[in-house]
Tab-separated table of C-alpha atoms and ligand atoms in Angstrom:
chain	number	residue	atom	x	y	z
A	1	UNK	CA	-0.144	-0.257	0.096
A	2	UNK	CA	1.644	3.338	-1.006
A	3	UNK	CA	-0.109	6.059	1.674
A	4	UNK	CA	2.210	8.868	-0.080
A	5	UNK	CA	2.426	8.693	-3.913
A	6	UNK	CA	3.678	12.348	-3.818
A	7	UNK	CA	5.238	12.179	-0.592
A	8	UNK	CA	7.155	15.420	-0.424
A	9	UNK	CA	3.938	17.241	-0.713
A	10	UNK	CA	2.444	15.754	2.227
A	11	UNK	CA	-0.959	15.065	2.786
A	12	UNK	CA	-3.107	17.761	3.380
A	13	UNK	CA	-3.840	18.593	6.903
A	14	UNK	CA	-7.497	17.291	7.015
A	15	UNK	CA	-6.489	14.125	5.081
A	16	UNK	CA	-4.222	13.219	7.809
A	17	UNK	CA	-6.450	13.492	10.882
A	18	UNK	CA	-8.679	10.947	8.608
A	19	UNK	CA	-5.942	8.574	9.491
A	20	UNK	CA	-5.705	5.550	11.601
A	21	UNK	CA	-2.466	5.615	14.174
A	22	UNK	CA	-0.800	3.228	12.295
A	23	UNK	CA	-0.888	4.742	8.848
A	24	UNK	CA	0.348	8.118	10.335
A	25	UNK	CA	3.250	6.010	12.198
A	26	UNK	CA	4.481	5.234	8.534
A	27	UNK	CA	4.473	9.395	7.831
A	28	UNK	CA	5.924	10.086	11.026
A	29	UNK	CA	8.592	7.777	10.131
A	30	UNK	CA	8.869	9.671	6.687
A	31	UNK	CA	9.644	12.970	8.739
A	32	UNK	CA	6.027	14.521	8.211
A	33	UNK	CA	4.968	16.861	11.067
A	34	UNK	CA	1.595	16.832	10.163
A	35	UNK	CA	1.578	13.539	10.961
A	36	UNK	CA	2.944	13.586	14.143
A	37	UNK	CA	0.970	16.850	15.298
A	38	UNK	CA	-2.017	14.050	14.911
A	39	UNK	CA	-0.390	11.565	17.074
A	40	UNK	CA	0.376	14.126	19.573
A	41	UNK	CA	-3.344	15.431	19.688
A	42	UNK	CA	-4.600	11.991	19.989
A	43	UNK	CA	-2.538	10.424	22.915
A	44	UNK	CA	-0.994	13.662	24.779
A	45	UNK	CA	-4.058	13.716	27.503
A	46	UNK	CA	-3.874	10.324	28.444
A	47	UNK	CA	-0.171	10.202	28.360
A	48	UNK	CA	0.395	13.600	30.305
A	49	UNK	CA	-2.546	12.259	32.502
A	50	UNK	CA	-0.247	8.775	33.201
A	51	UNK	CA	2.755	11.083	33.525
A	52	UNK	CA	0.798	13.528	36.057
A	53	UNK	CA	-0.318	9.771	38.161
A	54	UNK	CA	3.183	8.853	38.373
A	55	UNK	CA	5.142	11.779	38.973
A	56	UNK	CA	2.908	13.951	41.072
A	57	UNK	CA	4.234	17.167	39.469
A	58	UNK	CA	3.252	18.900	37.056
A	59	UNK	CA	7.079	19.754	35.866
A	60	UNK	CA	7.793	16.715	35.916
A	61	UNK	CA	4.892	15.241	34.195
A	62	UNK	CA	5.108	18.155	31.297
A	63	UNK	CA	9.218	16.678	30.487
A	64	UNK	CA	8.378	13.141	30.447
A	65	UNK	CA	5.508	13.806	27.757
A	66	UNK	CA	8.182	15.700	26.173
A	67	UNK	CA	10.512	12.992	26.080
A	68	UNK	CA	7.897	10.654	25.077
A	69	UNK	CA	6.689	12.373	22.371
A	70	UNK	CA	10.620	13.435	20.783
A	71	UNK	CA	11.521	10.019	20.929
A	72	UNK	CA	8.299	8.494	19.091
A	73	UNK	CA	9.049	11.680	16.848
A	74	UNK	CA	13.109	10.420	16.587
A	75	UNK	CA	12.502	6.938	16.525
A	76	UNK	CA	9.197	6.132	15.200
A	77	UNK	CA	11.174	3.325	13.249
A	78	UNK	CA	11.356	1.333	16.555
A	79	UNK	CA	7.113	1.167	16.226
A	80	UNK	CA	6.009	-2.167	15.691
A	81	UNK	CA	2.359	-2.826	14.601
A	82	UNK	CA	2.481	-6.372	15.258
A	83	UNK	CA	2.930	-5.924	19.103
A	84	UNK	CA	0.370	-3.630	19.770
A	85	UNK	CA	-1.144	-0.249	19.155
A	86	UNK	CA	0.621	3.132	18.869
A	87	UNK	CA	-1.570	4.029	21.926
A	88	UNK	CA	0.041	1.357	23.694
A	89	UNK	CA	3.486	1.808	22.316
A	90	UNK	CA	3.204	5.529	23.543
A	91	UNK	CA	1.961	5.216	26.831
A	92	UNK	CA	4.725	2.436	27.665
A	93	UNK	CA	7.358	4.828	26.552
A	94	UNK	CA	5.461	6.857	28.972
A	95	UNK	CA	5.426	4.803	31.802
A	96	UNK	CA	8.910	4.057	31.770
A	97	UNK	CA	10.134	7.348	31.143
A	98	UNK	CA	7.653	8.345	34.139
A	99	UNK	CA	9.167	5.634	36.684
A	100	UNK	CA	12.746	6.730	35.124
A	101	UNK	CA	12.234	10.134	37.097
A	102	UNK	CA	10.671	9.282	39.824
A	103	UNK	CA	13.453	6.984	40.855
A	104	UNK	CA	15.897	9.646	39.665
A	105	UNK	CA	14.216	12.703	41.996
A	106	UNK	CA	15.508	10.379	44.801
A	107	UNK	CA	11.755	11.078	46.957
A	108	UNK	CA	12.621	7.991	48.285
A	109	UNK	CA	9.231	8.492	50.333
A	110	UNK	CA	7.547	8.728	47.437
A	111	UNK	CA	5.471	11.818	48.886
A	112	UNK	CA	3.322	13.768	46.665
A	113	UNK	CA	5.192	17.046	45.728
A	114	UNK	CA	3.463	20.118	46.856
A	115	UNK	CA	1.348	20.917	43.800
A	116	UNK	CA	-1.139	17.796	44.996
A	117	UNK	CA	-4.490	18.538	44.325
A	118	UNK	CA	-3.687	20.439	40.907
A	119	UNK	CA	-5.312	16.939	39.374
A	120	UNK	CA	-8.462	18.636	40.560
A	121	UNK	CA	-7.760	21.872	39.298
A	122	UNK	CA	-6.700	21.022	35.825
A	123	UNK	CA	-9.148	18.016	35.488
A	124	UNK	CA	-10.479	17.940	31.622
A	125	UNK	CA	-13.718	18.702	30.252
A	126	UNK	CA	-14.212	15.952	27.742
A	127	UNK	CA	-14.746	17.799	24.478
A	128	UNK	CA	-14.802	15.459	21.726
A	129	UNK	CA	-16.880	12.585	21.233
A	130	UNK	CA	-13.335	10.882	21.035
A	131	UNK	CA	-12.612	12.001	24.997
A	132	UNK	CA	-16.339	11.219	25.984
A	133	UNK	CA	-15.962	7.640	24.982
A	134	UNK	CA	-12.305	7.613	26.653
A	135	UNK	CA	-14.076	8.625	30.169
A	136	UNK	CA	-16.660	6.122	29.750
A	137	UNK	CA	-13.766	3.725	29.053
A	138	UNK	CA	-11.596	4.669	31.859
A	139	UNK	CA	-14.910	4.452	34.332
A	140	UNK	CA	-15.261	1.327	33.384
A	141	UNK	CA	-11.499	0.124	33.622
A	142	UNK	CA	-11.450	2.266	37.121
A	143	UNK	CA	-14.519	0.022	38.098
A	144	UNK	CA	-12.902	-3.677	36.951
A	145	UNK	CA	-9.894	-2.320	39.396
A	146	UNK	CA	-11.692	-1.637	42.229
A	147	UNK	CA	-13.791	-4.749	41.574
A	148	UNK	CA	-10.409	-7.005	42.552
A	149	UNK	CA	-9.441	-7.589	45.976
A	150	UNK	CA	-7.902	-5.018	48.153
A	151	UNK	CA	-4.668	-6.868	48.347
A	152	UNK	CA	-4.387	-7.538	44.461
A	153	UNK	CA	-5.493	-3.620	43.428
A	154	UNK	CA	-2.563	-2.585	46.072
A	155	UNK	CA	0.507	-4.833	44.612
A	156	UNK	CA	-0.718	-3.629	40.673
A	157	UNK	CA	-1.207	-0.013	41.597
A	158	UNK	CA	2.160	0.110	43.806
A	159	UNK	CA	4.031	-1.460	41.072
A	160	UNK	CA	2.736	0.223	37.759
A	161	UNK	CA	1.983	3.359	39.654
A	162	UNK	CA	4.536	3.873	42.499
A	163	UNK	CA	7.232	2.242	40.426
A	164	UNK	CA	8.254	-0.097	43.288
A	165	UNK	CA	9.978	-3.218	42.664
A	166	UNK	CA	8.212	-6.533	43.910
A	167	UNK	CA	10.883	-7.031	46.524
A	168	UNK	CA	10.287	-3.639	48.194
A	169	UNK	CA	6.861	-3.999	47.720
A	170	UNK	CA	7.295	-7.600	50.086
A	171	UNK	CA	9.380	-5.184	51.957
A	172	UNK	CA	6.170	-2.546	52.423
A	173	UNK	CA	3.161	-5.257	52.755
A	174	UNK	CA	5.642	-7.788	55.025
A	175	UNK	CA	5.141	-10.431	52.766
A	176	UNK	CA	7.273	-12.931	50.912
A	177	UNK	CA	8.014	-11.754	47.395
A	178	UNK	CA	6.198	-15.230	45.764
A	179	UNK	CA	2.925	-13.871	47.607
A	180	UNK	CA	3.152	-10.645	46.059
A	181	UNK	CA	4.297	-11.788	42.316
A	182	UNK	CA	1.124	-14.490	42.725
A	183	UNK	CA	-1.408	-11.242	43.788
A	184	UNK	CA	0.192	-9.768	41.023
A	185	UNK	CA	-0.868	-12.657	38.327
A	186	UNK	CA	-3.912	-12.830	39.856
A	187	UNK	CA	-4.864	-9.520	39.570
A	188	UNK	CA	-4.240	-8.790	36.136
A	189	UNK	CA	-5.631	-12.048	35.314
A	190	UNK	CA	-9.193	-10.875	36.644
A	191	UNK	CA	-8.684	-7.651	35.257
A	192	UNK	CA	-8.188	-8.945	31.944
A	193	UNK	CA	-11.231	-11.125	32.412
A	194	UNK	CA	-13.104	-8.379	33.582
A	195	UNK	CA	-12.513	-6.353	30.327
A	196	UNK	CA	-12.447	-8.795	27.963
A	197	UNK	CA	-16.287	-8.775	27.326
A	198	UNK	CA	-15.975	-4.902	26.771
A	199	UNK	CA	-13.835	-5.287	23.670
A	200	UNK	CA	-11.081	-3.427	25.523
A	201	UNK	CA	-8.632	-6.507	25.968
A	202	UNK	CA	-7.879	-8.954	23.499
A	203	UNK	CA	-8.797	-12.347	24.225
A	204	UNK	CA	-5.844	-14.822	23.075
B	1	UNK	CA	3.617	-28.987	31.094
B	2	UNK	CA	7.433	-29.358	30.079
B	3	UNK	CA	8.737	-26.664	27.906
B	4	UNK	CA	11.477	-25.085	28.236
B	5	UNK	CA	14.169	-26.649	30.657
B	6	UNK	CA	14.323	-23.175	33.281
B	7	UNK	CA	10.402	-22.780	32.889
B	8	UNK	CA	9.237	-24.426	35.936
B	9	UNK	CA	10.493	-21.304	38.262
B	10	UNK	CA	9.285	-18.808	36.374
B	11	UNK	CA	5.440	-19.343	36.308
B	12	UNK	CA	4.945	-16.018	38.661
B	13	UNK	CA	7.894	-13.984	36.988
B	14	UNK	CA	5.309	-12.621	33.871
B	15	UNK	CA	3.464	-10.660	35.774
B	16	UNK	CA	5.768	-9.028	38.026
B	17	UNK	CA	7.440	-8.409	34.470
B	18	UNK	CA	4.825	-6.929	32.318
B	19	UNK	CA	4.333	-4.373	35.417
B	20	UNK	CA	8.378	-3.583	35.148
B	21	UNK	CA	8.219	-5.045	39.092
B	22	UNK	CA	11.440	-7.034	38.200
B	23	UNK	CA	14.660	-4.929	39.518
B	24	UNK	CA	16.626	-4.317	36.613
B	25	UNK	CA	19.240	-7.533	36.035
B	26	UNK	CA	16.116	-10.024	36.813
B	27	UNK	CA	14.204	-8.175	34.183
B	28	UNK	CA	17.171	-8.519	31.759
B	29	UNK	CA	17.267	-12.123	32.481
B	30	UNK	CA	13.768	-12.668	32.630
B	31	UNK	CA	13.384	-11.095	29.243
B	32	UNK	CA	15.986	-13.246	27.992
B	33	UNK	CA	14.141	-16.271	28.934
B	34	UNK	CA	10.812	-14.855	27.861
B	35	UNK	CA	12.597	-14.568	24.081
B	36	UNK	CA	13.326	-18.845	23.969
B	37	UNK	CA	10.429	-19.894	26.060
B	38	UNK	CA	7.115	-20.017	23.975
B	39	UNK	CA	4.976	-20.529	27.534
B	40	UNK	CA	6.589	-17.542	29.134
B	41	UNK	CA	6.231	-15.893	25.760
B	42	UNK	CA	2.218	-16.670	25.581
B	43	UNK	CA	1.661	-15.641	29.450
B	44	UNK	CA	3.399	-11.945	29.140
B	45	UNK	CA	1.624	-10.746	25.604
B	46	UNK	CA	-1.766	-11.975	27.385
B	47	UNK	CA	-1.073	-10.351	30.625
B	48	UNK	CA	0.465	-6.956	28.979
B	49	UNK	CA	-3.074	-6.743	27.962
B	50	UNK	CA	-4.514	-6.043	31.038
B	51	UNK	CA	-1.253	-3.857	31.337
B	52	UNK	CA	-1.941	-2.030	28.517
B	53	UNK	CA	-5.612	-0.839	30.108
B	54	UNK	CA	-3.980	0.942	33.429
B	55	UNK	CA	-2.995	4.396	32.053
B	56	UNK	CA	-6.739	4.857	31.032
B	57	UNK	CA	-8.052	4.157	34.804
B	58	UNK	CA	-6.094	7.421	36.212
B	59	UNK	CA	-7.675	10.646	36.524
B	60	UNK	CA	-8.133	12.812	32.791
B	61	UNK	CA	-6.413	16.214	32.584
B	62	UNK	CA	-5.798	18.548	30.096
B	63	UNK	CA	-2.543	18.491	29.054
B	64	UNK	CA	-1.060	22.225	28.581
B	65	UNK	CA	-1.312	23.759	25.319
B	66	UNK	CA	2.280	25.538	26.183
B	67	UNK	CA	3.464	21.787	26.275
B	68	UNK	CA	1.898	21.096	23.222
B	69	UNK	CA	3.235	24.280	21.857
B	70	UNK	CA	6.988	22.915	23.018
B	71	UNK	CA	6.660	19.872	21.549
B	72	UNK	CA	5.887	20.898	18.257
B	73	UNK	CA	8.240	23.039	17.836
B	74	UNK	CA	11.102	21.241	19.500
B	75	UNK	CA	9.833	18.521	16.839
B	76	UNK	CA	10.062	21.505	13.810
B	77	UNK	CA	13.806	22.178	14.530
B	78	UNK	CA	15.167	18.736	14.434
B	79	UNK	CA	13.229	18.342	11.073
B	80	UNK	CA	15.035	21.538	10.052
B	81	UNK	CA	18.561	20.243	11.437
B	82	UNK	CA	17.832	17.611	8.946
B	83	UNK	CA	18.714	15.020	12.351
B	84	UNK	CA	19.245	11.709	9.930
B	85	UNK	CA	21.353	13.328	7.022
B	86	UNK	CA	23.424	14.730	9.928
B	87	UNK	CA	23.681	10.870	11.629
B	88	UNK	CA	24.754	9.344	8.649
B	89	UNK	CA	27.776	12.061	8.696
B	90	UNK	CA	28.077	10.762	12.351
B	91	UNK	CA	27.901	7.345	11.044
B	92	UNK	CA	30.738	7.946	8.622
B	93	UNK	CA	33.221	9.694	10.603
B	94	UNK	CA	32.494	10.034	14.073
B	95	UNK	CA	35.434	12.440	14.246
B	96	UNK	CA	33.718	15.197	12.748
B	97	UNK	CA	31.707	15.259	15.881
B	98	UNK	CA	34.413	15.468	17.902
B	99	UNK	CA	35.926	18.253	16.264
B	100	UNK	CA	33.484	20.209	16.715
B	101	UNK	CA	32.207	21.382	13.107
B	102	UNK	CA	29.479	22.540	11.920
B	103	UNK	CA	26.449	20.529	10.921
B	104	UNK	CA	26.892	21.671	7.202
B	105	UNK	CA	30.172	20.893	7.096
B	106	UNK	CA	29.766	17.530	8.427
B	107	UNK	CA	26.979	17.020	5.946
B	108	UNK	CA	28.977	17.646	3.391
B	109	UNK	CA	31.713	15.527	4.416
B	110	UNK	CA	28.927	12.289	4.995
B	111	UNK	CA	27.899	12.743	1.450
B	112	UNK	CA	31.565	12.716	0.311
B	113	UNK	CA	32.333	9.600	2.692
B	114	UNK	CA	29.243	7.928	1.476
B	115	UNK	CA	29.869	8.426	-1.804
B	116	UNK	CA	33.724	7.101	-1.143
B	117	UNK	CA	32.598	4.102	0.685
B	118	UNK	CA	30.515	3.117	-2.502
B	119	UNK	CA	33.324	3.570	-4.575
B	120	UNK	CA	35.071	0.927	-2.360
B	121	UNK	CA	32.563	-1.599	-3.437
B	122	UNK	CA	32.571	-2.078	0.339
B	123	UNK	CA	29.188	-4.036	0.025
B	124	UNK	CA	25.564	-3.993	0.854
B	125	UNK	CA	24.938	-2.667	4.456
B	126	UNK	CA	21.786	-3.029	6.784
B	127	UNK	CA	21.263	-0.617	9.400
B	128	UNK	CA	19.432	-2.020	12.577
B	129	UNK	CA	18.352	0.729	15.212
B	130	UNK	CA	18.695	0.021	18.567
B	131	UNK	CA	16.921	0.226	21.508
B	132	UNK	CA	18.149	2.516	23.897
B	133	UNK	CA	16.895	2.316	27.538
B	134	UNK	CA	15.836	5.342	28.823
B	135	UNK	CA	18.630	4.713	31.618
B	136	UNK	CA	21.246	5.573	29.014
B	137	UNK	CA	20.290	9.262	29.209
B	138	UNK	CA	20.662	9.733	32.929
B	139	UNK	CA	21.963	13.179	31.706
B	140	UNK	CA	21.869	13.675	28.555
B	141	UNK	CA	20.234	16.767	26.615
B	142	UNK	CA	18.714	14.833	23.847
B	143	UNK	CA	17.936	10.929	23.165
B	144	UNK	CA	20.395	9.242	22.302
B	145	UNK	CA	20.469	6.842	19.613
B	146	UNK	CA	22.629	3.770	18.242
B	147	UNK	CA	22.314	1.804	15.210
B	148	UNK	CA	24.654	-1.430	14.506
B	149	UNK	CA	25.519	-1.487	11.077
B	150	UNK	CA	25.800	-4.559	9.632
B	151	UNK	CA	28.146	-6.006	6.403
B	152	UNK	CA	27.808	-9.867	6.374
B	153	UNK	CA	28.865	-10.970	9.410
B	154	UNK	CA	30.465	-8.375	10.830
B	155	UNK	CA	29.133	-5.174	12.166
B	156	UNK	CA	29.959	-1.492	13.455
B	157	UNK	CA	27.783	0.076	16.537
B	158	UNK	CA	27.239	3.468	15.983
B	159	UNK	CA	26.211	6.033	18.488
B	160	UNK	CA	25.395	9.470	19.276
B	161	UNK	CA	24.428	11.911	22.084
B	162	UNK	CA	25.627	8.880	24.226
B	163	UNK	CA	26.593	10.624	27.601
B	164	UNK	CA	29.724	9.683	29.138
B	165	UNK	CA	29.561	6.359	31.200
B	166	UNK	CA	28.883	7.141	35.181
B	167	UNK	CA	32.505	7.529	37.111
B	168	UNK	CA	34.306	4.978	37.909
B	169	UNK	CA	32.356	3.092	34.787
B	170	UNK	CA	33.190	2.683	30.698
B	171	UNK	CA	30.877	1.039	28.413
B	172	UNK	CA	31.242	-2.415	27.596
B	173	UNK	CA	29.802	-4.551	24.299
B	174	UNK	CA	28.258	-7.861	24.386
B	175	UNK	CA	26.962	-9.920	21.675
B	176	UNK	CA	24.030	-12.172	22.453
B	177	UNK	CA	23.882	-15.921	21.461
B	178	UNK	CA	20.702	-18.457	22.817
B	179	UNK	CA	19.979	-15.684	25.180
B	180	UNK	CA	23.408	-15.059	26.874
B	181	UNK	CA	25.388	-12.342	26.862
B	182	UNK	CA	28.949	-13.384	25.509
B	183	UNK	CA	32.066	-11.008	26.795
B	184	UNK	CA	33.464	-9.247	23.726
B	185	UNK	CA	36.481	-7.462	25.621
B	186	UNK	CA	35.364	-4.447	23.999
B	187	UNK	CA	35.350	-1.237	26.118
B	188	UNK	CA	34.852	1.895	24.870
B	189	UNK	CA	33.726	5.892	25.823
B	190	UNK	CA	32.085	8.183	23.482
B	191	UNK	CA	33.722	11.417	22.470
B	192	UNK	CA	32.521	14.373	24.251
B	193	UNK	CA	29.434	15.253	21.611
B	194	UNK	CA	28.457	11.512	22.635
B	195	UNK	CA	29.713	9.906	19.533
B	196	UNK	CA	31.197	6.646	19.123
B	197	UNK	CA	31.835	4.368	15.878
B	198	UNK	CA	32.846	0.744	17.612
B	199	UNK	CA	33.770	-2.674	15.698
B	200	UNK	CA	32.074	-5.709	16.992
B	201	UNK	CA	34.765	-7.831	16.854
B	202	UNK	CA	34.304	-11.715	15.454
B	203	UNK	CA	31.314	-13.314	13.764
B	204	UNK	CA	27.916	-12.180	13.791
B	205	UNK	CA	26.285	-15.252	12.517
B	206	UNK	CA	23.874	-17.129	15.121
B	207	UNK	CA	24.338	-14.156	17.324
B	208	UNK	CA	21.024	-12.253	18.455
B	209	UNK	CA	21.993	-9.125	19.866
B	210	UNK	CA	24.828	-6.830	20.052
B	211	UNK	CA	24.206	-5.270	23.422
B	212	UNK	CA	26.157	-2.507	25.555
B	213	UNK	CA	26.139	-2.190	29.210
B	214	UNK	CA	27.992	0.462	31.773
B	215	UNK	CA	30.653	-1.603	33.915
B	216	UNK	CA	33.376	-0.969	36.043
B	217	UNK	CA	36.819	0.517	34.513
B	218	UNK	CA	38.397	-2.767	33.543
B	219	UNK	CA	35.026	-4.406	31.972
B	220	UNK	CA	33.041	-7.357	33.607
B	221	UNK	CA	32.989	-11.065	32.742
B	222	UNK	CA	29.226	-10.838	32.761
B	223	UNK	CA	26.884	-8.423	32.251
B	224	UNK	CA	25.695	-6.820	35.944
B	225	UNK	CA	22.945	-4.986	34.336
B	226	UNK	CA	20.511	-4.201	31.799
B	227	UNK	CA	21.269	-3.898	28.725
B	228	UNK	CA	21.990	0.232	28.028
B	229	UNK	CA	21.969	-0.337	24.060
B	230	UNK	CA	20.133	-3.845	22.458
B	231	UNK	CA	20.781	-3.898	18.927
B	232	UNK	CA	18.401	-7.013	17.537
B	233	UNK	CA	19.611	-9.491	14.753
B	234	UNK	CA	17.305	-10.901	12.563
B	235	UNK	CA	17.910	-14.508	13.270
C	1	LIG	ZN1	9.237	-20.447	30.614
């Protein structure tokens, strides 16, 4: 499939907005700014929200999002569509970098920095249909997470949002490492099961 | 089920792995295991789909518009710099970067050298983009880039914008075969601008990846950390 028969001119701005993420990544690899812009607009909100949840400060969250999207721009070639959606890929980069930033910032007790509470003030109104759909999706996922036994959701949250290793979590909760890993697995299995019906998680 | 010989001890590691909760060395080791164990590979894929929804569960915030402007401006300035062309110049002659020559001159030199190489009949080469762990960017101002240029069974690793190794450490090059990193005894330091071109000694046939870690000066017998640079080789 040739996306860009005359790619020096580039596709029109409106046309680009119609393309799927995977097609846009092909253009990003060619250095097409308009395609990059659309990718940014589609995913920056959830990227920023995740980075903020992990880093706890607006400035680190901004740095993480900037680094992640520029990494995507500079190395779009690394994206492999057989391994998942563009959104999952971008959020994977954001997650790694946010955890790195968290660990680098030597806030060992991981107390939230002074601008805590900004979340409420920044909370986004949904403007587009896509954003409304995202909000509903988020609600469904939160319900599924809350439905997990507390000991399972706790270890998942500490690991994924808190950046703690299984050994650290075992120490914090005073439980054997094997137990912690087991809870992680059970929790993820249940989450998968709960969301499979809604098509958010693909059955394998 | 008796799949991989090492598999039995691993059943719960996949969950910790996909959540990023294994520490560096464990994660690298399990990652290598996954590549050779179809049972764990399937488990990782299955559990990853649950992890993929976790970012969507957080309170959704508006990303600041100032951030949007900054990101797009930065990306546009990259494009103007002709990033890719310049990198090609560095690849051909990393010393240009060291000498701090202007981008334009390095670019011209790159084209010239490219032509010379072509004339010298060095043969077809493939360029493999390596993964650079974000840990390698500890105090970098720009994203480090690493590529492996492969000519048949030989290869050269080219890095740009790689920060100096932490105090007391050097970069060490490894060849991965069957999931095990083998020492090449090649140690290197990038130039002050972060460039290096490192010949990979020996034969790349049958190798699965070329890796780089930071090790204490003098080098190590086995890697002591997860790879900072990972250039996968097609089987
Ligand atoms: Zn296994």
